[in-house]
Amino acid sequence: MGGILYNSSELPTFTLTGLPELENSQHWVFLLFGTLYIVSIVGNGLILFIVKEEQSLHQPMYYFLSLLSVNDLGVSFSTLPTVLTIFCFQLRTISFGSCMAQMFFIHFFTVMESGVLLVMSFDRYVAICNPLYYTTMLTDSRVIRMGLWAIIRSFCLIFPLPFLLKRLPFCKVNVLSHAYCLHSDLIHLPCGDITINNIFGLIIVMFTFGLDSALILFSYVLILRSVLAIASREERLKTLNTCVSHLCAVLIFYVPKIGVSMTARYGRQVPRLVYTVMSLIFLFVPPMLNPVIYSIKTKQIRWRLGRMLLGKKF
């Protein structure tokens, strides 16, 4: 009753929050986030550069890796503006339009990453279970279509979200729980009927994270069955080693996502700091660790990085 009711012609503003209980350590928090951003942006930029320059990496697996790096850069740049303004300049207010735009891009790149991880699992499945058909099944045109599928699916599913929120009246104190705008946070602020929003959000989760994770799991069941049929133990380990990077990328993406979802739905007694930190891990850790993992596990990328560090020409 004591809140402010906004009509459709008077869109609300939102107040972002940093890390609760750490208000006195904002500069140290900014230093931490700054380091994460630098590692993510530089690391993914190097992956894109090396894949472009190294002819031996012009293969479907590394084209998908490049798409993953572009996606991770998108996640980083989506959260950067508000995180920078909060922890560096102490500016916490964000307009409705800016908040909707940021929400769109964060969720667009998040859903797209799930799709990219799925097509990467298909690449691993074909390479291990049907190696003789690898080049004929994963042609350049098919790789492009698979990448476009991940992009278009994400856009079509996330595009309606800002409009579904804009139609609702806001009559509460519009304080968000994070340093950026998330749909799961914004959906609790309107005082109108959010049934459609909840149903559409559930559909998105089921047909992206739910379906993708199930298909990734199924692909690895088939891969494991194929690997176990290999007689040589050394060959089995060598084959499984080609999947380690992708498996790590899947785990660091889905495990925090599941943790955030479970905390948001069932962890009402969990301190807000825990939920906020888990959300930060979900958005910040994969873009930072993915290039590190692939740099460690891919010999050609390690070799190129070594030459760059030694100052040698390509």
Backbone as numpy.savetxt, mean C-alpha at the origin, in Angstrom:
# Nx Ny Nz CAx CAy CAz Cx Cy Cz
-25.87 17.03 19.73 -26.69 18.23 19.73 -25.84 19.48 19.73
-24.67 19.39 20.40 -23.83 20.59 20.52 -22.92 20.78 19.33
-22.99 19.84 18.33 -22.10 19.97 17.18 -22.64 20.97 16.19
-21.89 21.15 15.12 -22.26 22.08 14.06 -22.79 21.27 12.89
-23.95 21.63 12.37 -24.53 20.93 11.22 -24.12 21.66 9.94
-23.48 20.91 9.04 -23.06 21.48 7.76 -24.00 20.98 6.68
-24.45 21.87 5.83 -25.25 21.43 4.70 -24.35 21.25 3.48
-24.94 20.86 2.37 -24.16 20.53 1.19 -23.41 21.72 0.62
-23.90 22.96 0.90 -23.22 24.14 0.37 -22.13 24.64 1.30
-22.08 24.11 2.50 -21.06 24.51 3.47 -20.32 23.27 3.94
-19.28 22.93 3.19 -18.55 21.70 3.48 -17.67 21.89 4.71
-17.55 20.86 5.54 -16.79 20.99 6.78 -15.29 20.95 6.56
-14.56 21.37 7.55 -13.12 21.17 7.60 -12.84 20.10 8.64
-11.66 19.52 8.58 -11.30 18.45 9.50 -10.02 18.82 10.23
-9.90 18.30 11.44 -8.70 18.50 12.25 -7.94 17.19 12.33
-6.72 17.20 11.84 -5.86 16.01 11.87 -5.13 15.94 13.19
-4.75 14.75 13.59 -3.99 14.58 14.83 -2.68 13.87 14.52
-1.72 14.10 15.36 -0.45 13.40 15.22 -0.47 12.11 16.02
0.56 11.88 16.78 0.62 10.70 17.63 0.19 11.09 19.04
-0.93 10.55 19.54 -1.36 10.88 20.89 -0.31 10.44 21.91
-0.19 11.21 22.97 0.76 10.96 24.07 2.21 11.27 23.69
2.42 11.73 22.42 3.79 12.07 22.02 3.86 13.51 21.51
2.95 14.34 22.01 2.90 15.73 21.54 4.19 16.49 21.83
4.89 16.12 22.89 6.12 16.83 23.26 7.35 16.33 22.49
7.14 15.35 21.63 8.28 14.79 20.88 8.06 14.91 19.38
7.33 15.97 18.98 6.95 16.10 17.58 8.15 16.18 16.65
9.22 16.85 17.07 10.38 16.99 16.19 11.09 15.65 15.98
11.13 14.82 17.04 11.74 13.51 16.90 10.88 12.62 16.01
9.56 12.75 16.14 8.64 11.99 15.29 8.81 12.41 13.84
8.94 13.73 13.61 9.14 14.22 12.24 10.45 13.69 11.67
11.49 13.61 12.50 12.77 13.07 12.05 12.63 11.61 11.64
11.85 10.85 12.43 11.61 9.44 12.10 10.86 9.32 10.78
9.78 10.08 10.64 9.00 10.01 9.41 9.81 10.50 8.21
10.60 11.54 8.43 11.45 12.04 7.36 12.41 10.97 6.86
12.98 10.21 7.79 13.88 9.12 7.41 13.14 8.05 6.62
11.93 7.70 7.08 11.13 6.70 6.37 10.80 7.16 4.96
10.43 8.45 4.82 10.11 8.99 3.50 11.32 8.95 2.58
12.48 9.34 3.10 13.69 9.38 2.28 14.05 7.98 1.79
14.02 7.00 2.72 14.34 5.62 2.34 13.36 5.11 1.30
12.08 5.41 1.50 11.05 4.94 0.57 11.20 5.57 -0.81
11.33 6.89 -0.85 11.38 7.59 -2.13 12.68 7.28 -2.88
13.80 7.32 -2.18 15.08 7.02 -2.83 15.14 5.55 -3.25
14.71 4.65 -2.34 14.77 3.22 -2.63 13.93 2.84 -3.84
12.68 3.30 -3.87 11.82 2.96 -5.00 12.25 3.65 -6.28
12.78 4.87 -6.15 13.33 5.55 -7.32 14.50 4.79 -7.92
15.37 4.25 -7.06 16.52 3.46 -7.53 16.06 2.17 -8.21
15.04 1.53 -7.65 14.52 0.31 -8.27 14.04 0.61 -9.69
13.29 1.69 -9.86 12.79 2.06 -11.19 13.95 2.35 -12.15
14.95 3.07 -11.66 16.10 3.43 -12.50 16.88 2.18 -12.92
17.11 1.29 -11.97 17.92 0.10 -12.26 17.18 -0.84 -13.21
15.88 -1.03 -13.00 15.11 -1.90 -13.90 15.11 -1.32 -15.32
15.05 0.00 -15.43 15.08 0.64 -16.75 16.43 0.46 -17.43
17.52 0.58 -16.66 18.85 0.56 -17.25 19.39 -0.85 -17.47
19.01 -1.80 -16.64 19.56 -3.15 -16.71 18.73 -4.02 -17.66
19.32 -4.38 -18.78 18.61 -5.14 -19.81 18.15 -6.51 -19.31
18.93 -7.13 -18.44 18.58 -8.46 -17.94 17.35 -8.44 -17.04
16.93 -7.24 -16.60 15.75 -7.12 -15.77 14.49 -6.78 -16.57
14.61 -6.76 -17.88 13.45 -6.48 -18.72 12.64 -7.77 -18.90
12.04 -8.20 -17.80 11.24 -9.41 -17.74 9.95 -9.10 -16.99
8.91 -9.92 -17.17 7.63 -9.64 -16.50 7.74 -9.43 -15.01
8.53 -10.26 -14.33 8.66 -10.15 -12.88 9.12 -8.76 -12.46
10.06 -8.19 -13.20 10.62 -6.89 -12.83 9.78 -5.74 -13.37
8.99 -5.99 -14.42 8.00 -4.99 -14.81 6.96 -4.81 -13.70
6.54 -5.94 -13.12 5.59 -5.86 -12.00 6.25 -5.21 -10.78
7.54 -5.49 -10.57 8.26 -4.85 -9.48 8.31 -3.33 -9.68
8.50 -2.90 -10.93 8.49 -1.46 -11.22 7.13 -0.85 -10.90
6.07 -1.58 -11.25 4.72 -1.09 -10.94 4.52 -1.01 -9.43
5.06 -1.98 -8.70 4.98 -1.95 -7.24 5.73 -0.74 -6.68
6.87 -0.41 -7.27 7.65 0.75 -6.82 6.92 2.05 -7.11
6.29 2.15 -8.29 5.48 3.33 -8.61 4.35 3.47 -7.60
3.72 2.34 -7.28 2.63 2.34 -6.31 3.11 2.80 -4.93
4.26 2.29 -4.50 4.79 2.67 -3.20 5.16 4.15 -3.15
5.66 4.69 -4.25 5.91 6.13 -4.32 4.60 6.90 -4.19
3.55 6.37 -4.82 2.24 7.01 -4.72 1.73 7.04 -3.29
1.89 5.94 -2.55 1.48 5.89 -1.14 2.25 6.93 -0.34
3.56 7.00 -0.56 4.40 7.93 0.20 4.01 9.38 -0.07
3.83 9.72 -1.34 3.49 11.10 -1.68 2.05 11.46 -1.29
1.19 10.46 -1.13 -0.19 10.73 -0.70 -0.26 11.20 0.75
0.58 10.63 1.59 0.56 11.00 3.02 1.52 12.12 3.36
2.52 12.37 2.50 3.57 13.34 2.80 3.08 14.75 3.15
2.14 15.35 2.37 1.77 16.75 2.64 1.24 16.99 4.05
0.30 16.15 4.51 -0.28 16.41 5.84 0.66 16.00 6.96
1.41 14.92 6.78 2.38 14.53 7.81 3.43 15.62 7.98
3.87 16.19 6.87 4.86 17.28 6.92 4.30 18.50 7.64
3.07 18.90 7.31 2.50 20.11 7.90 2.20 19.94 9.39
1.83 18.73 9.80 1.52 18.50 11.22 2.78 18.47 12.07
3.73 17.64 11.69 4.89 17.42 12.55 5.99 18.47 12.37
5.92 19.24 11.28 6.95 20.27 11.07 6.42 21.67 11.34
5.18 21.93 10.89 4.63 23.28 11.00 3.45 23.39 11.96
3.05 22.25 12.56 1.95 22.24 13.54 0.63 22.74 12.94
0.42 22.55 11.64 -0.83 22.93 10.98 -1.70 21.68 10.87
-2.87 21.72 11.51 -3.68 20.50 11.64 -5.00 20.55 10.87
-5.39 21.68 10.34 -6.68 21.80 9.66 -6.54 21.46 8.18
-7.52 20.72 7.68 -7.53 20.36 6.26 -8.94 20.55 5.74
-9.05 21.09 4.54 -10.37 21.34 3.94 -11.02 20.03 3.51
-12.31 20.08 3.28 -13.05 18.89 2.87 -12.51 18.34 1.55
-12.32 19.22 0.57 -11.85 18.78 -0.74 -10.47 18.15 -0.68
-9.56 18.77 0.08 -8.20 18.23 0.21 -8.22 16.88 0.92
-9.08 16.77 1.93 -9.19 15.52 2.68 -9.73 14.41 1.78
-10.75 14.71 0.99 -11.31 13.71 0.08 -10.28 13.27 -0.96
-9.51 14.24 -1.47 -8.49 13.91 -2.46 -7.42 13.00 -1.85
-6.98 13.34 -0.65 -5.96 12.51 0.00 -6.51 11.12 0.30
-7.74 11.05 0.80 -8.36 9.75 1.07 -8.41 8.91 -0.20
-8.82 9.54 -1.30 -8.91 8.80 -2.57 -7.55 8.21 -2.94
-6.50 9.02 -2.93 -5.20 8.54 -3.39 -4.61 7.49 -2.44
-4.79 7.66 -1.13 -4.28 6.66 -0.19 -4.94 5.31 -0.45
-6.26 5.30 -0.56 -6.97 4.04 -0.77 -6.79 3.51 -2.19
-6.67 4.41 -3.16 -6.42 3.98 -4.54 -5.11 3.20 -4.63
-4.04 3.75 -4.05 -2.74 3.07 -4.13 -2.70 1.83 -3.24
-3.45 1.84 -2.13 -3.48 0.67 -1.26 -4.16 -0.50 -1.95
-5.32 -0.25 -2.57 -6.02 -1.30 -3.30 -5.21 -1.75 -4.51
-4.57 -0.79 -5.17 -3.75 -1.13 -6.33 -2.58 -2.03 -5.93
-1.98 -1.79 -4.76 -0.87 -2.63 -4.31 -1.31 -4.07 -4.11
-2.53 -4.25 -3.57 -3.05 -5.60 -3.42 -3.16 -6.28 -4.78
-3.63 -5.55 -5.79 -3.73 -6.11 -7.13 -2.38 -6.43 -7.75
-1.39 -5.55 -7.51 -0.05 -5.79 -8.04 0.56 -7.03 -7.40
0.38 -7.20 -6.10 0.89 -8.40 -5.42 0.23 -9.66 -5.96
-1.04 -9.54 -6.34 -1.74 -10.70 -6.92 -1.16 -11.07 -8.28
-0.95 -10.09 -9.16 -0.40 -10.43 -10.48 1.05 -10.91 -10.36
1.77 -10.44 -9.34 3.13 -10.93 -9.11 3.10 -12.39 -8.66
2.08 -12.78 -7.90 1.96 -14.19 -7.49 1.65 -15.07 -8.70
0.86 -14.52 -9.63 0.58 -15.27 -10.87 1.86 -15.45 -11.68
2.70 -14.42 -11.72 4.00 -14.51 -12.39 4.84 -15.63 -11.79
4.89 -15.71 -10.44 5.66 -16.76 -9.77 5.07 -18.13 -10.05
3.74 -18.21 -10.09 3.07 -19.49 -10.36 3.44 -20.00 -11.76
3.36 -19.13 -12.75 3.68 -19.55 -14.12 5.15 -19.92 -14.23
6.04 -19.12 -13.62 7.48 -19.37 -13.72 7.88 -20.70 -13.11
7.19 -21.13 -12.06 7.56 -22.36 -11.35 6.75 -23.56 -11.82
5.46 -23.38 -12.01 4.59 -24.51 -12.36 4.51 -24.77 -13.86
4.70 -23.73 -14.68 4.64 -23.88 -16.14 5.79 -23.11 -16.79
7.03 -23.45 -16.46 8.17 -22.65 -16.96 8.30 -22.65 -18.48
7.88 -23.74 -19.14 8.02 -23.81 -20.59 7.09 -22.83 -21.31
6.02 -22.43 -20.63 5.04 -21.53 -21.24 5.18 -20.09 -20.72
6.24 -19.85 -19.95 6.37 -18.54 -19.29 6.40 -17.40 -20.30
7.25 -17.52 -21.29 7.41 -16.41 -22.26 6.18 -16.25 -23.15
5.48 -17.36 -23.42 4.30 -17.26 -24.28 3.07 -16.79 -23.50
3.00 -17.11 -22.21 1.86 -16.68 -21.40 1.99 -15.24 -20.93
3.21 -14.86 -20.55 3.43 -13.52 -20.01 4.16 -12.67 -21.05
3.47 -12.38 -22.14 4.02 -11.49 -23.16 3.93 -10.05 -22.67
4.63 -9.15 -23.37 4.62 -7.74 -22.97 3.20 -7.17 -22.97
2.42 -7.52 -23.98 1.06 -6.99 -24.06 0.20 -7.51 -22.90
0.39 -8.79 -22.53 -0.39 -9.33 -21.42 0.04 -8.73 -20.09
1.33 -8.48 -19.94 1.83 -7.83 -18.73 1.22 -6.44 -18.59
1.15 -5.71 -19.71 0.54 -4.37 -19.70 -0.93 -4.45 -19.32
-1.65 -5.43 -19.87 -3.07 -5.58 -19.55 -3.27 -5.93 -18.07
-2.40 -6.75 -17.52 -2.51 -7.11 -16.10 -2.24 -5.90 -15.21
-1.27 -5.09 -15.59 -0.99 -3.87 -14.84 -2.15 -2.89 -14.92
-2.71 -2.75 -16.13 -3.87 -1.86 -16.31 -5.07 -2.36 -15.52
-5.23 -3.67 -15.44 -6.33 -4.24 -14.64 -6.22 -3.80 -13.18
-5.01 -3.88 -12.62 -4.82 -3.48 -11.22 -5.14 -2.00 -11.02
-4.77 -1.17 -11.99 -5.00 0.28 -11.89 -6.48 0.61 -12.05
-7.11 0.05 -13.08 -8.51 0.37 -13.39 -9.43 -0.16 -12.30
-9.17 -1.37 -11.82 -10.01 -1.92 -10.75 -9.97 -1.03 -9.51
-8.77 -0.60 -9.15 -8.63 0.25 -7.97 -9.37 1.57 -8.16
-9.22 2.18 -9.33 -9.88 3.46 -9.59 -11.40 3.33 -9.52
-11.94 2.30 -10.16 -13.40 2.13 -10.21 -13.99 1.88 -8.82
-13.26 1.17 -7.97 -13.78 0.87 -6.64 -13.65 2.05 -5.67
-12.60 2.84 -5.80 -12.35 3.92 -4.83 -12.99 5.24 -5.26
-13.20 5.44 -6.54 -13.74 6.71 -7.03 -15.05 7.13 -6.37
-16.00 6.22 -6.10 -17.27 6.65 -5.49 -17.16 7.10 -4.03
-16.10 6.74 -3.33 -16.03 7.01 -1.88 -16.19 8.48 -1.52
-15.46 9.41 -2.16 -15.64 10.83 -1.78 -17.06 11.32 -1.99
-17.73 10.85 -3.04 -19.09 11.30 -3.33 -20.10 10.72 -2.34
-19.85 9.50 -1.89 -20.72 8.90 -0.89 -20.61 9.63 0.45
-19.43 10.16 0.73 -19.23 10.94 1.96 -19.79 12.35 1.82
-19.64 12.94 0.64 -20.07 14.33 0.43 -21.57 14.51 0.58
-22.35 13.47 0.31 -23.81 13.58 0.38 -24.33 13.59 1.82
-23.45 13.25 2.80 -23.88 13.11 4.18 -23.72 14.41 4.96
-24.59 14.67 5.93 -24.43 15.86 6.80 -23.42 15.58 7.91
-22.62 16.60 8.23 -21.64 16.48 9.31 -22.09 17.40 10.45
-22.26 16.83 11.63 -22.73 17.66 12.74 -21.98 17.35 14.04
-20.79 16.79 13.90 -19.97 16.50 15.07 -18.68 17.31 14.99
-17.90 17.20 16.04 -16.56 17.79 16.01 -15.71 16.92 15.10
-15.24 17.47 14.00 -14.60 16.68 12.95 -13.11 16.51 13.19
-12.79 15.77 14.24 -11.40 15.48 14.58 -11.07 14.07 14.14
-10.06 13.93 13.30 -9.65 12.63 12.80 -8.59 12.01 13.72
-8.40 10.71 13.58 -7.49 9.98 14.49 -6.08 9.88 13.96
-5.83 10.41 12.76 -4.53 10.23 12.13 -4.01 11.55 11.58
-2.80 11.49 11.03 -2.20 12.66 10.40 -2.55 12.72 8.92
-3.54 11.94 8.50 -3.99 11.90 7.12 -5.43 11.40 7.13
-6.08 11.48 5.99 -7.52 11.16 5.90 -7.71 9.73 5.41
-8.39 8.92 6.22 -8.74 7.56 5.87 -10.26 7.40 5.89
-10.78 6.56 5.01 -12.22 6.34 4.96 -12.75 5.74 6.26
-12.00 4.82 6.84 -12.43 4.18 8.08 -12.55 5.18 9.23
-11.82 6.26 9.15 -11.86 7.33 10.15 -13.00 8.30 9.85
-13.12 8.69 8.59 -14.11 9.68 8.18 -15.54 9.16 8.31
-15.73 7.86 8.16 -17.08 7.30 8.13 -17.78 7.44 9.48
-17.03 7.67 10.55 -17.64 7.80 11.88 -18.09 9.24 12.18
-17.79 10.19 11.31 -18.09 11.59 11.60 -19.47 12.06 11.16
-20.03 11.60 10.03 -21.36 12.10 9.64 -22.44 11.69 10.64
-23.50 12.49 10.71 -24.62 12.17 11.59 -25.80 11.64 10.80
-25.63 11.37 9.51 -26.69 10.80 8.69 -26.56 9.28 8.62
-27.36 8.67 7.77 -27.37 7.22 7.60 -26.19 6.80 6.74
-25.30 5.99 7.31 -24.09 5.58 6.61 -24.17 4.12 6.16
-25.37 3.58 6.07 -25.53 2.17 5.68 -24.92 1.89 4.32
-25.21 2.76 3.34 -24.68 2.56 1.98 -23.16 2.60 2.00
-22.60 3.54 2.75 -21.14 3.66 2.85 -20.53 2.39 3.43
-21.16 1.86 4.49 -20.64 0.65 5.13 -20.71 -0.55 4.20
-21.82 -0.68 3.48 -21.98 -1.80 2.55 -20.95 -1.71 1.43
-20.80 -0.49 0.87 -19.84 -0.32 -0.23 -18.41 -0.56 0.25
-18.10 -0.09 1.47 -16.77 -0.34 2.03 -16.51 -1.82 2.21
-17.52 -2.56 2.66 -17.38 -4.01 2.84 -17.17 -4.70 1.50
-17.88 -4.24 0.47 -17.71 -4.81 -0.88 -16.28 -4.60 -1.37
-15.74 -3.40 -1.13 -14.37 -3.12 -1.55 -13.39 -4.06 -0.87
-13.54 -4.22 0.44 -12.64 -5.10 1.19 -12.74 -6.54 0.71
-13.96 -7.02 0.48 -14.16 -8.41 0.07 -13.58 -8.68 -1.32
-13.80 -7.74 -2.27 -13.39 -7.98 -3.64 -11.97 -7.49 -3.95
-11.27 -6.99 -2.95 -9.87 -6.63 -3.15 -8.99 -7.42 -2.19
-8.91 -6.98 -0.96 -8.02 -7.63 0.01 -8.43 -9.07 0.27
-9.75 -9.32 0.43 -10.21 -10.67 0.70 -9.96 -11.62 -0.46
-10.42 -11.23 -1.66 -10.25 -12.08 -2.84 -8.79 -12.22 -3.23
-8.05 -11.11 -3.21 -6.64 -11.14 -3.63 -5.82 -12.05 -2.71
-6.01 -11.91 -1.39 -5.23 -12.73 -0.45 -5.55 -14.21 -0.62
-6.83 -14.53 -0.89 -7.21 -15.93 -1.09 -6.56 -16.48 -2.36
-6.53 -15.70 -3.44 -5.92 -16.15 -4.68 -4.40 -16.26 -4.56
-3.79 -15.35 -3.81 -2.34 -15.43 -3.57 -2.02 -16.70 -2.79
-2.82 -16.98 -1.77 -2.63 -18.20 -0.98 -2.79 -19.44 -1.86
-3.81 -19.44 -2.71 -4.04 -20.57 -3.61 -2.87 -20.76 -4.56
-2.33 -19.66 -5.10 -1.20 -19.77 -6.02 0.01 -20.39 -5.33
0.22 -20.04 -4.05 1.37 -20.60 -3.34 1.13 -22.05 -2.93
-0.09 -22.46 -2.76 -0.38 -23.88 -2.55 0.02 -24.67 -3.78
-0.33 -24.15 -4.96 0.05 -24.81 -6.21 1.56 -24.79 -6.41
2.19 -23.68 -6.06 3.65 -23.57 -6.18 4.33 -24.58 -5.25
3.87 -24.66 -4.01 4.46 -25.59 -3.05 4.30 -27.03 -3.50
3.12 -27.36 -4.04 2.91 -28.71 -4.54 3.87 -29.03 -5.68
4.11 -28.07 -6.56 5.03 -28.27 -7.68 6.47 -28.40 -7.19
6.83 -27.59 -6.20 8.20 -27.63 -5.66 8.48 -28.95 -4.96
7.51 -29.45 -4.21 7.70 -30.71 -3.49 7.86 -31.89 -4.43
7.44 -31.73 -5.67 7.59 -32.80 -6.66 9.00 -32.85 -7.24
9.81 -31.82 -6.96 11.20 -31.80 -7.44 12.03 -32.75 -6.59
12.80 -33.61 -7.23 13.55 -34.65 -6.50 14.71 -34.08 -5.69
15.45 -33.15 -6.27 16.65 -32.62 -5.63 16.30 -31.59 -4.55
16.83 -31.77 -3.34 16.58 -30.81 -2.26 17.18 -29.45 -2.60
18.34 -29.46 -3.22 19.00 -28.21 -3.61 18.15 -27.44 -4.62
17.58 -28.14 -5.58 16.73 -27.49 -6.58 15.44 -26.96 -5.96
14.90 -27.71 -4.97 13.70 -27.23 -4.28 13.96 -25.91 -3.59
15.09 -25.83 -2.87 15.43 -24.60 -2.15 15.71 -23.46 -3.13
16.37 -23.77 -4.22 16.67 -22.75 -5.23 15.39 -22.20 -5.83
14.42 -23.07 -6.09 13.15 -22.63 -6.66 12.36 -21.79 -5.67
12.29 -22.26 -4.42 11.57 -21.50 -3.40 12.21 -20.14 -3.14
13.52 -20.06 -3.31 14.24 -18.80 -3.08 13.79 -17.70 -4.03
13.27 -18.09 -5.20 12.80 -17.08 -6.15 11.49 -16.44 -5.69
10.85 -17.03 -4.68 9.58 -16.51 -4.18 9.73 -15.71 -2.89
10.92 -15.72 -2.30 11.10 -15.12 -0.97 10.76 -13.63 -0.97
11.25 -12.90 -1.96 11.01 -11.46 -2.01 9.51 -11.16 -2.07
8.81 -11.87 -2.95 7.37 -11.64 -3.08 6.62 -12.03 -1.82
7.00 -13.14 -1.21 6.36 -13.56 0.04 6.54 -12.51 1.13
7.74 -11.96 1.23 7.99 -10.91 2.22 7.13 -9.68 1.94
7.02 -9.30 0.65 6.19 -8.15 0.28 4.73 -8.40 0.64
4.25 -9.62 0.42 2.86 -9.97 0.77 2.64 -9.87 2.27
3.58 -10.42 3.05 3.43 -10.43 4.51 3.46 -9.03 5.10
4.39 -8.19 4.64 4.49 -6.85 5.23 3.35 -5.95 4.78
2.61 -6.38 3.75 1.42 -5.63 3.34 0.17 -6.12 4.06
-0.05 -7.43 4.07 -1.31 -7.97 4.58 -1.36 -8.09 6.10
-0.24 -8.41 6.74 -0.26 -8.58 8.20 -0.64 -7.27 8.92
0.00 -6.12 8.60 -0.45 -4.87 9.23 -1.89 -4.50 8.85
-2.28 -4.81 7.60 -3.65 -4.51 7.17 -4.66 -5.28 8.02
-4.40 -6.55 8.26 -5.29 -7.35 9.10 -5.31 -6.81 10.53
-4.13 -6.42 11.04 -4.04 -5.88 12.39 -4.84 -4.59 12.55
-4.75 -3.70 11.56 -5.49 -2.44 11.60 -6.99 -2.70 11.55
-7.41 -3.61 10.66 -8.83 -3.92 10.52 -9.39 -4.54 11.79
-8.66 -5.48 12.38 -9.14 -6.14 13.60 -9.22 -5.15 14.76
-8.22 -4.26 14.86 -8.21 -3.28 15.93 -9.36 -2.29 15.77
-9.61 -1.87 14.53 -10.68 -0.90 14.29 -12.05 -1.48 14.61
-12.24 -2.79 14.35 -13.56 -3.38 14.52 -13.78 -3.95 15.93
-12.73 -4.56 16.51 -12.94 -5.28 17.76 -12.11 -4.78 18.93
-11.16 -3.89 18.66 -10.25 -3.47 19.72 -10.67 -2.17 20.39
-11.88 -2.12 20.91 -12.37 -0.88 21.52 -11.61 -0.51 22.79
-11.03 -1.52 23.45 -10.27 -1.25 24.67 -8.80 -0.95 24.40
-8.42 -1.06 23.15 -7.02 -0.81 22.79 -6.76 0.69 22.80
-5.66 1.14 23.41 -5.35 2.57 23.43 -5.25 3.14 22.01
-5.68 4.39 21.86 -5.69 5.02 20.53 -4.29 5.07 19.92
-3.26 5.19 20.78 -1.89 5.23 20.28 -1.55 3.94 19.53
-2.02 2.79 20.04 -1.73 1.51 19.41 -2.35 1.45 18.02
-3.61 1.86 17.92 -4.30 1.85 16.62 -3.62 2.78 15.63
-3.22 3.97 16.11 -2.55 4.95 15.24 -1.21 4.42 14.75
-0.45 3.79 15.64 0.86 3.25 15.27 0.71 2.12 14.25
-0.29 1.25 14.46 -0.51 0.14 13.52 -0.88 0.67 12.14
-1.68 1.74 12.11 -2.03 2.35 10.83 -0.80 2.95 10.16
0.08 3.55 10.95 1.32 4.10 10.39 2.20 3.00 9.82
2.27 1.88 10.52 3.07 0.75 10.04 2.53 0.27 8.70
1.20 0.18 8.59 0.57 -0.30 7.36 0.89 0.60 6.18
0.93 1.92 6.39 1.15 2.85 5.28 2.62 3.16 5.04
3.45 3.06 6.08 4.84 3.51 5.94 5.83 2.36 5.73
5.58 1.21 6.32 6.58 0.14 6.29 6.70 -0.53 4.91
5.60 -0.94 4.25 5.76 -1.58 2.93 6.52 -0.74 1.91
6.20 0.57 1.74 6.97 1.35 0.76 8.45 1.47 1.11
8.78 1.37 2.40 10.18 1.46 2.80 10.90 0.13 2.62
10.25 -0.99 3.00 10.91 -2.28 3.01 10.94 -2.98 1.65
9.94 -2.73 0.80 9.90 -3.43 -0.49 11.17 -3.23 -1.31
11.66 -2.00 -1.50 12.90 -1.86 -2.27 14.11 -2.46 -1.57
14.11 -2.44 -0.23 15.21 -3.05 0.52 15.24 -4.55 0.30
14.07 -5.19 0.40 13.97 -6.64 0.23 14.41 -7.05 -1.17
13.89 -6.38 -2.19 14.22 -6.76 -3.56 15.67 -6.42 -3.91
16.23 -5.42 -3.27 17.64 -5.09 -3.50 18.55 -6.17 -2.92
18.16 -6.71 -1.77 18.96 -7.75 -1.12 18.86 -9.07 -1.87
17.65 -9.41 -2.35 17.41 -10.73 -2.93 17.66 -10.81 -4.43
17.83 -9.69 -5.12 18.01 -9.71 -6.57 19.45 -9.37 -6.91
20.18 -10.33 -7.51 21.61 -10.17 -7.75 21.91 -9.00 -8.67
21.11 -8.84 -9.74 21.37 -7.76 -10.68 21.20 -6.39 -10.04
20.18 -6.26 -9.18 19.96 -4.99 -8.50 21.09 -4.73 -7.50
21.53 -5.76 -6.77 22.67 -5.60 -5.84 23.91 -5.16 -6.59
24.14 -5.78 -7.74 25.34 -5.46 -8.52 25.32 -4.01 -9.00
24.17 -3.56 -9.50 24.05 -2.18 -9.95 24.21 -1.20 -8.81
23.60 -1.51 -7.68 23.73 -0.63 -6.52 25.18 -0.55 -6.06
25.87 -1.70 -6.10 27.28 -1.72 -5.72 28.13 -0.84 -6.61
27.90 -0.88 -7.91 28.64 -0.04 -8.85 28.32 1.44 -8.63
27.05 1.74 -8.30 26.68 3.12 -8.05 27.38 3.65 -6.78
27.42 2.81 -5.75 28.08 3.22 -4.50 29.57 3.42 -4.68
30.17 2.61 -5.58 31.60 2.74 -5.85 31.92 3.84 -6.85
30.84 4.47 -7.38 31.04 5.58 -8.31 31.42 5.16 -9.71
31.15 3.90 -10.05 31.49 3.42 -11.40 30.35 3.68 -12.36
30.69 3.84 -13.62 29.67 4.11 -14.64 28.95 2.82 -15.00
27.72 3.02 -15.51 26.95 1.88 -15.96 27.47 1.40 -17.31
